[in-house]
Amino acid sequence: MGVLRPGELVVGAAHSVVMLAPLSERDRGRFGSLFVTNYKLSFIPIDSSSNDEYGQRNQLVGTFDVPLTGVGALWQTDGGPIRRRRLLPRSDVPSKLKGLQIVCKNMKVLTFNFANSPIGSGRKVAMALLHHAFPKRHDLLFAFEYREPYYPTLPSDLNMFQRPGDWKRELERCECPHWRITCINGTSDAFMLTAGETLIVPGSVLDYNLIEAARHFRSGRVPIWVWGRPEGAALLRSGELLPTEQSATAESVLLEQVRRSHPKLTPPRVLYVCGAGGAAGAAGAGGAGALPPLAALDAAYKKLADLCTPTTLAGFWTQDSQYYSFLESSRWLRHVASCLTFADEAATQLSQNVSVVLQEGDGVDYSAVVSCLTQLLLDEHYRTISGFQSLIQKEWIALGHPFCDRLGLPRPGTTKEETEKEPTAQVAPVFLLFLDCTWQLQRQFPAAFQFTETYLTTLWDCTHNHLFDTFLFNCPRDRELAVAKNFVQRPLWDWEEQFSEQDIALFYNPLFGQSTPSSRQTTGAARAGRLQPCASVGGVELWSQCYERWLPPLDAPRAGHVQFVLQHAALRAQIQKLNEKLSSLSILSRHSNGSETTEAPEASPTPTVTRFFPFSLRGTYEVSRNLDSMHVSLIDASQLLDSQSLLNAPD
């Protein structure tokens, strides 16, 4: 197989394997070898060619590779995709395994036939996958074995929210002088164990009062500041009240401190968001449908996944004939619309200079979604790539979204026996829900965001790459304990670790900053930097690039939003060339009589790509050599380690 990374070991292999083409039965496929390492599943075709590469080339994960944490389900088949049986850890796997189907968490489906392989080799692969893709202990993940040194080259404007100084920068950026930083959560008196050491609270509240009040909130999640306006309004997140005699009093005292932190002493508005326990509602959220319990959200996602992962062509056309009925029955788009409605209501209140407290369950799930969306609606900084990554660091990493639980990974710090005794953590695609909502905003306001949907889709894929630690822990405390044991931190935001400059350029929106706020919207409205989205169910769409890109019948040539992106990139490259030509003409005119003439630069032809580019195999489209140079011009050179490297970038 290919080059192994430091610490990577082959734990299972099968040769003379046939990888069936997507949606085929047994009539089409590729011969090759299938390997399982402690990091990934890898298929190496015998007849490899340049057409086996996606438009986006990941330097760590090949075309037919899947990181083990990206494996969602294993199915035993009869050699084709029709008859199958789910395989679970400690399942009985037959020695003469005919076929294996892997459904990935990003909805990619790989089906293998072992009819020509030595007897028992298919079983070895299946057993290796069941053992290593679903480990019982967190420290068995490959990130703990990968000891290669990491030398960070993160953008200078990326705020990681790891130290008190990072939170101070945010307070100063938002110009909110009536709030203070406390590090009490990093001491022995810590009361919010799922958050980092640094919290921002009203300037008038004492640490002692916070410790006392935390006893009345789930997970100790007292209202904490996450964003604010110079005029005084602030956005806060909080857990639900516990059913104690003093809980209402404790909440009233803290809300009074929030009111005093407002220059005009305006009382805050509390928006109740459904929490992990399912209690709650959309009271005061402008009529928004209640966000579902996490189990219901996961059920909606599974129905959506069933729609987007048919295993045969006949099954695909059967689902296609009832597509909208299946989509509506999943209720996924309804949940997306509800999140947008909550965020729009919170943004409206903040625009009217009223503070908002988002309250839900343990304060780590839907409140993170709504809080981030609210800030995207109000703060242009978070619509840039570095700003968006800083937002994720603040709301999801520093404030402790339980990624291990929600993504189905083992909890840190537990032994195999403890894991078996603990109740199963609720798996739910809360982070994907946020990315989907962000895509809806991006679609409605095509010039308001610096990043593209390709960036969002890539981010979702990389969420399941456990080589990086960004989404590998439940809270900052778990990460700190791992680092104390020589764990090597490797943030995802160093995109150069995985992609070339040409691929990173596809993350940049050519329309960003090219229009006035009043002309950015398509279905929503934008006024003075405040985005007002269409949050009705009829105003949201299925995120096709993320969910349907692995279905060949839908990957039509010259279709999809990517065509507009490439056309706009071509136009912007042409404008840049014209500006350079004008500058050179201006210089010439100063040193001559103006008799020299120059020809206008030729327009670059727009590449011909398919609907799901750059996630389509190169064999499915024709791509112009001008594509790379067209997009590289969109990169902000100040964010690159060596900005001059663009001049030497290969075609």
PDB file of C-alpha atoms in Angstrom, residues 111-326:
ATOM      1  CA  THR A 111     -18.900  -1.967  -1.271  1.00  0.00           C
ATOM      2  CA  PHE A 112     -16.314  -4.761  -1.610  1.00  0.00           C
ATOM      3  CA  ASN A 113     -16.547  -8.295  -3.003  1.00  0.00           C
ATOM      4  CA  PHE A 114     -14.183 -11.005  -1.703  1.00  0.00           C
ATOM      5  CA  ALA A 115     -15.205 -13.780  -4.137  1.00  0.00           C
ATOM      6  CA  ASN A 116     -11.714 -13.851  -5.691  1.00  0.00           C
ATOM      7  CA  SER A 117      -9.824 -13.337  -2.425  1.00  0.00           C
ATOM      8  CA  PRO A 118      -8.234 -16.108  -0.353  1.00  0.00           C
ATOM      9  CA  ILE A 119     -10.717 -17.663   2.077  1.00  0.00           C
ATOM     10  CA  GLY A 120     -10.718 -15.845   5.397  1.00  0.00           C
ATOM     11  CA  SER A 121      -9.157 -12.599   4.167  1.00  0.00           C
ATOM     12  CA  GLY A 122     -12.539 -10.837   4.070  1.00  0.00           C
ATOM     13  CA  ARG A 123     -13.206 -11.884   7.646  1.00  0.00           C
ATOM     14  CA  LYS A 124      -9.812 -10.520   8.735  1.00  0.00           C
ATOM     15  CA  VAL A 125     -10.633  -7.135   7.218  1.00  0.00           C
ATOM     16  CA  ALA A 126     -14.066  -7.060   8.832  1.00  0.00           C
ATOM     17  CA  MET A 127     -12.715  -8.038  12.250  1.00  0.00           C
ATOM     18  CA  ALA A 128      -9.952  -5.406  12.014  1.00  0.00           C
ATOM     19  CA  LEU A 129     -12.510  -2.744  11.131  1.00  0.00           C
ATOM     20  CA  LEU A 130     -14.870  -3.728  13.940  1.00  0.00           C
ATOM     21  CA  HIS A 131     -12.035  -3.581  16.441  1.00  0.00           C
ATOM     22  CA  HIS A 132     -10.219  -0.421  15.327  1.00  0.00           C
ATOM     23  CA  ALA A 133     -13.082   1.688  13.948  1.00  0.00           C
ATOM     24  CA  PHE A 134     -15.099   1.301  17.151  1.00  0.00           C
ATOM     25  CA  PRO A 135     -12.516   1.324  19.960  1.00  0.00           C
ATOM     26  CA  LYS A 136     -13.527   0.966  23.585  1.00  0.00           C
ATOM     27  CA  ARG A 137     -11.054   3.537  24.890  1.00  0.00           C
ATOM     28  CA  HIS A 138     -10.435   7.078  23.736  1.00  0.00           C
ATOM     29  CA  ASP A 139      -6.651   6.767  23.921  1.00  0.00           C
ATOM     30  CA  LEU A 140      -6.775   3.971  21.323  1.00  0.00           C
ATOM     31  CA  LEU A 141      -7.555   6.505  18.595  1.00  0.00           C
ATOM     32  CA  PHE A 142      -4.726   7.043  16.119  1.00  0.00           C
ATOM     33  CA  ALA A 143      -4.169  10.661  17.178  1.00  0.00           C
ATOM     34  CA  PHE A 144      -2.557   9.288  20.370  1.00  0.00           C
ATOM     35  CA  GLU A 145      -0.154   7.144  18.319  1.00  0.00           C
ATOM     36  CA  TYR A 146       0.761   9.859  15.819  1.00  0.00           C
ATOM     37  CA  ARG A 147       3.883  11.403  17.352  1.00  0.00           C
ATOM     38  CA  GLU A 148       5.134  13.419  14.382  1.00  0.00           C
ATOM     39  CA  PRO A 149       6.093  16.919  15.611  1.00  0.00           C
ATOM     40  CA  TYR A 150       3.717  19.717  14.721  1.00  0.00           C
ATOM     41  CA  TYR A 151       4.940  23.208  13.863  1.00  0.00           C
ATOM     42  CA  PRO A 152       1.931  25.549  13.774  1.00  0.00           C
ATOM     43  CA  THR A 153       1.457  27.996  10.918  1.00  0.00           C
ATOM     44  CA  LEU A 154      -1.987  29.225  11.908  1.00  0.00           C
ATOM     45  CA  PRO A 155      -3.306  32.570  10.620  1.00  0.00           C
ATOM     46  CA  SER A 156      -2.387  35.454  12.897  1.00  0.00           C
ATOM     47  CA  ASP A 157      -6.004  36.619  13.106  1.00  0.00           C
ATOM     48  CA  LEU A 158      -7.285  33.224  14.261  1.00  0.00           C
ATOM     49  CA  ASN A 159      -8.404  33.370  17.902  1.00  0.00           C
ATOM     50  CA  MET A 160      -8.115  29.951  19.558  1.00  0.00           C
ATOM     51  CA  PHE A 161      -9.812  31.053  22.833  1.00  0.00           C
ATOM     52  CA  GLN A 162      -7.402  28.984  24.919  1.00  0.00           C
ATOM     53  CA  ARG A 163      -6.014  31.670  27.230  1.00  0.00           C
ATOM     54  CA  PRO A 164      -7.485  34.605  29.156  1.00  0.00           C
ATOM     55  CA  GLY A 165      -5.754  36.954  26.716  1.00  0.00           C
ATOM     56  CA  ASP A 166      -7.746  35.461  23.843  1.00  0.00           C
ATOM     57  CA  TRP A 167     -11.036  36.267  25.595  1.00  0.00           C
ATOM     58  CA  LYS A 168      -9.745  39.738  26.426  1.00  0.00           C
ATOM     59  CA  ARG A 169      -9.137  40.343  22.718  1.00  0.00           C
ATOM     60  CA  GLU A 170     -12.731  39.390  22.009  1.00  0.00           C
ATOM     61  CA  LEU A 171     -14.079  41.698  24.714  1.00  0.00           C
ATOM     62  CA  GLU A 172     -12.024  44.546  23.304  1.00  0.00           C
ATOM     63  CA  ARG A 173     -13.083  43.774  19.736  1.00  0.00           C
ATOM     64  CA  CYS A 174     -16.750  43.883  20.750  1.00  0.00           C
ATOM     65  CA  GLU A 175     -16.175  47.000  22.900  1.00  0.00           C
ATOM     66  CA  CYS A 176     -17.980  45.666  25.965  1.00  0.00           C
ATOM     67  CA  PRO A 177     -16.443  47.337  29.054  1.00  0.00           C
ATOM     68  CA  HIS A 178     -19.153  46.288  31.545  1.00  0.00           C
ATOM     69  CA  TRP A 179     -18.096  42.632  31.566  1.00  0.00           C
ATOM     70  CA  ARG A 180     -15.105  40.990  33.197  1.00  0.00           C
ATOM     71  CA  ILE A 181     -12.957  37.894  32.774  1.00  0.00           C
ATOM     72  CA  THR A 182     -12.833  35.295  35.531  1.00  0.00           C
ATOM     73  CA  CYS A 183     -10.502  32.305  35.680  1.00  0.00           C
ATOM     74  CA  ILE A 184     -12.237  30.688  38.668  1.00  0.00           C
ATOM     75  CA  ASN A 185     -13.215  27.763  36.443  1.00  0.00           C
ATOM     76  CA  GLY A 186      -9.547  26.812  36.146  1.00  0.00           C
ATOM     77  CA  THR A 187      -9.065  26.407  39.895  1.00  0.00           C
ATOM     78  CA  SER A 188     -10.131  23.843  42.480  1.00  0.00           C
ATOM     79  CA  ASP A 189     -13.393  25.791  42.809  1.00  0.00           C
ATOM     80  CA  ALA A 190     -14.324  25.065  39.187  1.00  0.00           C
ATOM     81  CA  PHE A 191     -18.090  24.750  38.789  1.00  0.00           C
ATOM     82  CA  MET A 192     -18.478  24.387  34.999  1.00  0.00           C
ATOM     83  CA  LEU A 193     -16.391  21.293  34.332  1.00  0.00           C
ATOM     84  CA  THR A 194     -17.320  21.061  30.657  1.00  0.00           C
ATOM     85  CA  ALA A 195     -15.972  24.538  29.796  1.00  0.00           C
ATOM     86  CA  GLY A 196     -12.494  26.050  29.739  1.00  0.00           C
ATOM     87  CA  GLU A 197     -10.826  27.955  32.543  1.00  0.00           C
ATOM     88  CA  THR A 198     -11.816  31.396  31.226  1.00  0.00           C
ATOM     89  CA  LEU A 199     -15.362  32.757  31.421  1.00  0.00           C
ATOM     90  CA  ILE A 200     -16.821  36.225  30.886  1.00  0.00           C
ATOM     91  CA  VAL A 201     -19.440  37.339  33.390  1.00  0.00           C
ATOM     92  CA  PRO A 202     -21.108  40.618  34.471  1.00  0.00           C
ATOM     93  CA  GLY A 203     -18.619  42.999  36.028  1.00  0.00           C
ATOM     94  CA  SER A 204     -20.720  43.317  39.195  1.00  0.00           C
ATOM     95  CA  VAL A 205     -20.940  39.604  40.025  1.00  0.00           C
ATOM     96  CA  LEU A 206     -18.396  38.015  42.382  1.00  0.00           C
ATOM     97  CA  ASP A 207     -16.770  34.633  41.871  1.00  0.00           C
ATOM     98  CA  TYR A 208     -18.308  33.461  45.139  1.00  0.00           C
ATOM     99  CA  ASN A 209     -21.780  34.277  43.825  1.00  0.00           C
ATOM    100  CA  LEU A 210     -21.080  32.314  40.641  1.00  0.00           C
ATOM    101  CA  ILE A 211     -20.048  29.225  42.596  1.00  0.00           C
ATOM    102  CA  GLU A 212     -23.206  29.407  44.697  1.00  0.00           C
ATOM    103  CA  ALA A 213     -25.505  30.006  41.736  1.00  0.00           C
ATOM    104  CA  ALA A 214     -23.961  27.175  39.689  1.00  0.00           C
ATOM    105  CA  ARG A 215     -25.561  24.609  42.016  1.00  0.00           C
ATOM    106  CA  HIS A 216     -28.946  25.555  40.569  1.00  0.00           C
ATOM    107  CA  PHE A 217     -28.061  25.142  36.864  1.00  0.00           C
ATOM    108  CA  ARG A 218     -27.547  21.939  34.917  1.00  0.00           C
ATOM    109  CA  SER A 219     -23.840  21.137  34.590  1.00  0.00           C
ATOM    110  CA  GLY A 220     -23.150  24.365  36.511  1.00  0.00           C
ATOM    111  CA  ARG A 221     -23.900  26.334  33.347  1.00  0.00           C
ATOM    112  CA  VAL A 222     -24.647  29.786  34.689  1.00  0.00           C
ATOM    113  CA  PRO A 223     -25.295  32.543  32.085  1.00  0.00           C
ATOM    114  CA  ILE A 224     -21.968  33.496  30.475  1.00  0.00           C
ATOM    115  CA  TRP A 225     -21.141  36.171  27.906  1.00  0.00           C
ATOM    116  CA  VAL A 226     -20.227  35.083  24.371  1.00  0.00           C
ATOM    117  CA  TRP A 227     -20.731  38.235  22.270  1.00  0.00           C
ATOM    118  CA  GLY A 228     -21.825  41.819  22.637  1.00  0.00           C
ATOM    119  CA  ARG A 229     -22.489  45.171  20.979  1.00  0.00           C
ATOM    120  CA  PRO A 230     -20.839  48.495  21.864  1.00  0.00           C
ATOM    121  CA  GLU A 231     -24.330  49.867  22.546  1.00  0.00           C
ATOM    122  CA  GLY A 232     -24.662  47.477  25.491  1.00  0.00           C
ATOM    123  CA  ALA A 233     -26.670  44.430  24.355  1.00  0.00           C
ATOM    124  CA  ALA A 234     -24.993  41.070  25.009  1.00  0.00           C
ATOM    125  CA  LEU A 235     -25.516  37.472  23.969  1.00  0.00           C
ATOM    126  CA  LEU A 236     -25.243  34.853  26.725  1.00  0.00           C
ATOM    127  CA  ARG A 237     -25.522  31.074  26.995  1.00  0.00           C
ATOM    128  CA  SER A 238     -26.924  29.168  29.960  1.00  0.00           C
ATOM    129  CA  GLY A 239     -28.016  25.724  31.058  1.00  0.00           C
ATOM    130  CA  GLU A 240     -31.506  24.936  32.287  1.00  0.00           C
ATOM    131  CA  LEU A 241     -32.481  25.472  35.892  1.00  0.00           C
ATOM    132  CA  LEU A 242     -32.490  22.476  38.195  1.00  0.00           C
ATOM    133  CA  PRO A 243     -35.713  21.789  40.121  1.00  0.00           C
ATOM    134  CA  THR A 244     -34.496  23.192  43.435  1.00  0.00           C
ATOM    135  CA  GLU A 245     -36.232  25.528  45.843  1.00  0.00           C
ATOM    136  CA  GLN A 246     -33.741  28.317  45.267  1.00  0.00           C
ATOM    137  CA  SER A 247     -33.235  27.906  41.512  1.00  0.00           C
ATOM    138  CA  ALA A 248     -35.668  30.648  40.480  1.00  0.00           C
ATOM    139  CA  THR A 249     -34.079  33.042  42.950  1.00  0.00           C
ATOM    140  CA  ALA A 250     -30.566  32.212  41.731  1.00  0.00           C
ATOM    141  CA  GLU A 251     -31.622  32.837  38.134  1.00  0.00           C
ATOM    142  CA  SER A 252     -33.278  36.147  39.014  1.00  0.00           C
ATOM    143  CA  VAL A 253     -30.140  37.341  40.804  1.00  0.00           C
ATOM    144  CA  LEU A 254     -27.896  36.547  37.826  1.00  0.00           C
ATOM    145  CA  LEU A 255     -30.326  38.081  35.320  1.00  0.00           C
ATOM    146  CA  GLU A 256     -30.344  41.223  37.446  1.00  0.00           C
ATOM    147  CA  GLN A 257     -26.546  41.326  37.152  1.00  0.00           C
ATOM    148  CA  VAL A 258     -26.924  40.993  33.384  1.00  0.00           C
ATOM    149  CA  ARG A 259     -29.376  43.905  33.414  1.00  0.00           C
ATOM    150  CA  ARG A 260     -26.910  46.042  35.370  1.00  0.00           C
ATOM    151  CA  SER A 261     -24.240  45.306  32.776  1.00  0.00           C
ATOM    152  CA  HIS A 262     -26.357  47.118  30.177  1.00  0.00           C
ATOM    153  CA  PRO A 263     -25.659  50.882  30.024  1.00  0.00           C
ATOM    154  CA  LYS A 264     -29.398  51.554  29.796  1.00  0.00           C
ATOM    155  CA  LEU A 265     -30.266  48.898  32.421  1.00  0.00           C
ATOM    156  CA  THR A 266     -32.478  47.090  29.890  1.00  0.00           C
ATOM    157  CA  PRO A 267     -33.759  43.703  31.169  1.00  0.00           C
ATOM    158  CA  PRO A 268     -32.483  40.723  29.148  1.00  0.00           C
ATOM    159  CA  ARG A 269     -34.686  38.451  27.058  1.00  0.00           C
ATOM    160  CA  VAL A 270     -34.491  34.700  27.774  1.00  0.00           C
ATOM    161  CA  LEU A 271     -34.975  32.387  24.788  1.00  0.00           C
ATOM    162  CA  TYR A 272     -35.664  28.806  25.824  1.00  0.00           C
ATOM    163  CA  VAL A 273     -34.091  26.305  23.423  1.00  0.00           C
ATOM    164  CA  CYS A 274     -34.812  22.598  23.655  1.00  0.00           C
ATOM    165  CA  GLY A 275     -32.040  20.831  25.542  1.00  0.00           C
ATOM    166  CA  ALA A 276     -30.616  17.356  25.705  1.00  0.00           C
ATOM    167  CA  GLY A 277     -33.441  16.197  27.899  1.00  0.00           C
ATOM    168  CA  GLY A 278     -36.043  17.300  25.423  1.00  0.00           C
ATOM    169  CA  ALA A 279     -37.769  19.722  27.741  1.00  0.00           C
ATOM    170  CA  ALA A 280     -38.528  23.157  26.559  1.00  0.00           C
ATOM    171  CA  GLY A 281     -39.932  25.070  23.807  1.00  0.00           C
ATOM    172  CA  ALA A 282     -39.728  27.967  21.535  1.00  0.00           C
ATOM    173  CA  ALA A 283     -41.375  30.393  23.851  1.00  0.00           C
ATOM    174  CA  GLY A 284     -40.728  33.879  22.684  1.00  0.00           C
ATOM    175  CA  ALA A 285     -38.850  32.742  19.589  1.00  0.00           C
ATOM    176  CA  GLY A 286     -41.149  34.359  17.113  1.00  0.00           C
ATOM    177  CA  GLY A 287     -43.241  31.232  16.677  1.00  0.00           C
ATOM    178  CA  ALA A 288     -40.299  28.958  15.911  1.00  0.00           C
ATOM    179  CA  GLY A 289     -40.974  25.253  15.974  1.00  0.00           C
ATOM    180  CA  ALA A 290     -39.475  23.669  19.077  1.00  0.00           C
ATOM    181  CA  LEU A 291     -36.059  22.156  18.523  1.00  0.00           C
ATOM    182  CA  PRO A 292     -36.284  18.396  19.049  1.00  0.00           C
ATOM    183  CA  PRO A 293     -34.625  16.215  21.675  1.00  0.00           C
ATOM    184  CA  LEU A 294     -31.236  14.990  20.485  1.00  0.00           C
ATOM    185  CA  ALA A 295     -32.586  11.487  19.919  1.00  0.00           C
ATOM    186  CA  ALA A 296     -35.202  12.902  17.543  1.00  0.00           C
ATOM    187  CA  LEU A 297     -32.549  14.942  15.733  1.00  0.00           C
ATOM    188  CA  ASP A 298     -30.460  11.792  15.266  1.00  0.00           C
ATOM    189  CA  ALA A 299     -33.527   9.930  13.991  1.00  0.00           C
ATOM    190  CA  ALA A 300     -34.145  12.718  11.461  1.00  0.00           C
ATOM    191  CA  TYR A 301     -30.555  12.505  10.301  1.00  0.00           C
ATOM    192  CA  LYS A 302     -30.746   8.723   9.889  1.00  0.00           C
ATOM    193  CA  LYS A 303     -33.822   9.089   7.683  1.00  0.00           C
ATOM    194  CA  LEU A 304     -31.982  11.687   5.628  1.00  0.00           C
ATOM    195  CA  ALA A 305     -28.962   9.380   5.399  1.00  0.00           C
ATOM    196  CA  ASP A 306     -31.170   6.521   4.195  1.00  0.00           C
ATOM    197  CA  LEU A 307     -32.456   8.789   1.433  1.00  0.00           C
ATOM    198  CA  CYS A 308     -28.934   9.803   0.390  1.00  0.00           C
ATOM    199  CA  THR A 309     -27.256   6.375   0.611  1.00  0.00           C
ATOM    200  CA  PRO A 310     -29.182   3.981  -1.657  1.00  0.00           C
ATOM    201  CA  THR A 311     -27.173   0.836  -2.332  1.00  0.00           C
ATOM    202  CA  THR A 312     -28.501  -0.081  -5.802  1.00  0.00           C
ATOM    203  CA  LEU A 313     -29.544   1.839  -8.895  1.00  0.00           C
ATOM    204  CA  ALA A 314     -33.036   0.370  -8.625  1.00  0.00           C
ATOM    205  CA  GLY A 315     -33.256   1.574  -5.045  1.00  0.00           C
ATOM    206  CA  PHE A 316     -32.079   5.007  -6.113  1.00  0.00           C
ATOM    207  CA  TRP A 317     -34.823   5.375  -8.725  1.00  0.00           C
ATOM    208  CA  THR A 318     -37.436   4.055  -6.315  1.00  0.00           C
ATOM    209  CA  GLN A 319     -36.501   6.697  -3.763  1.00  0.00           C
ATOM    210  CA  ASP A 320     -36.256   9.319  -6.471  1.00  0.00           C
ATOM    211  CA  SER A 321     -39.884   8.790  -7.426  1.00  0.00           C
ATOM    212  CA  GLN A 322     -40.897   9.719  -3.855  1.00  0.00           C
ATOM    213  CA  TYR A 323     -38.005  12.015  -3.096  1.00  0.00           C
ATOM    214  CA  TYR A 324     -39.858  14.932  -1.532  1.00  0.00           C
ATOM    215  CA  SER A 325     -42.081  12.662   0.542  1.00  0.00           C
ATOM    216  CA  PHE A 326     -39.018  10.943   2.007  1.00  0.00           C
TER     217      PHE A 326
END
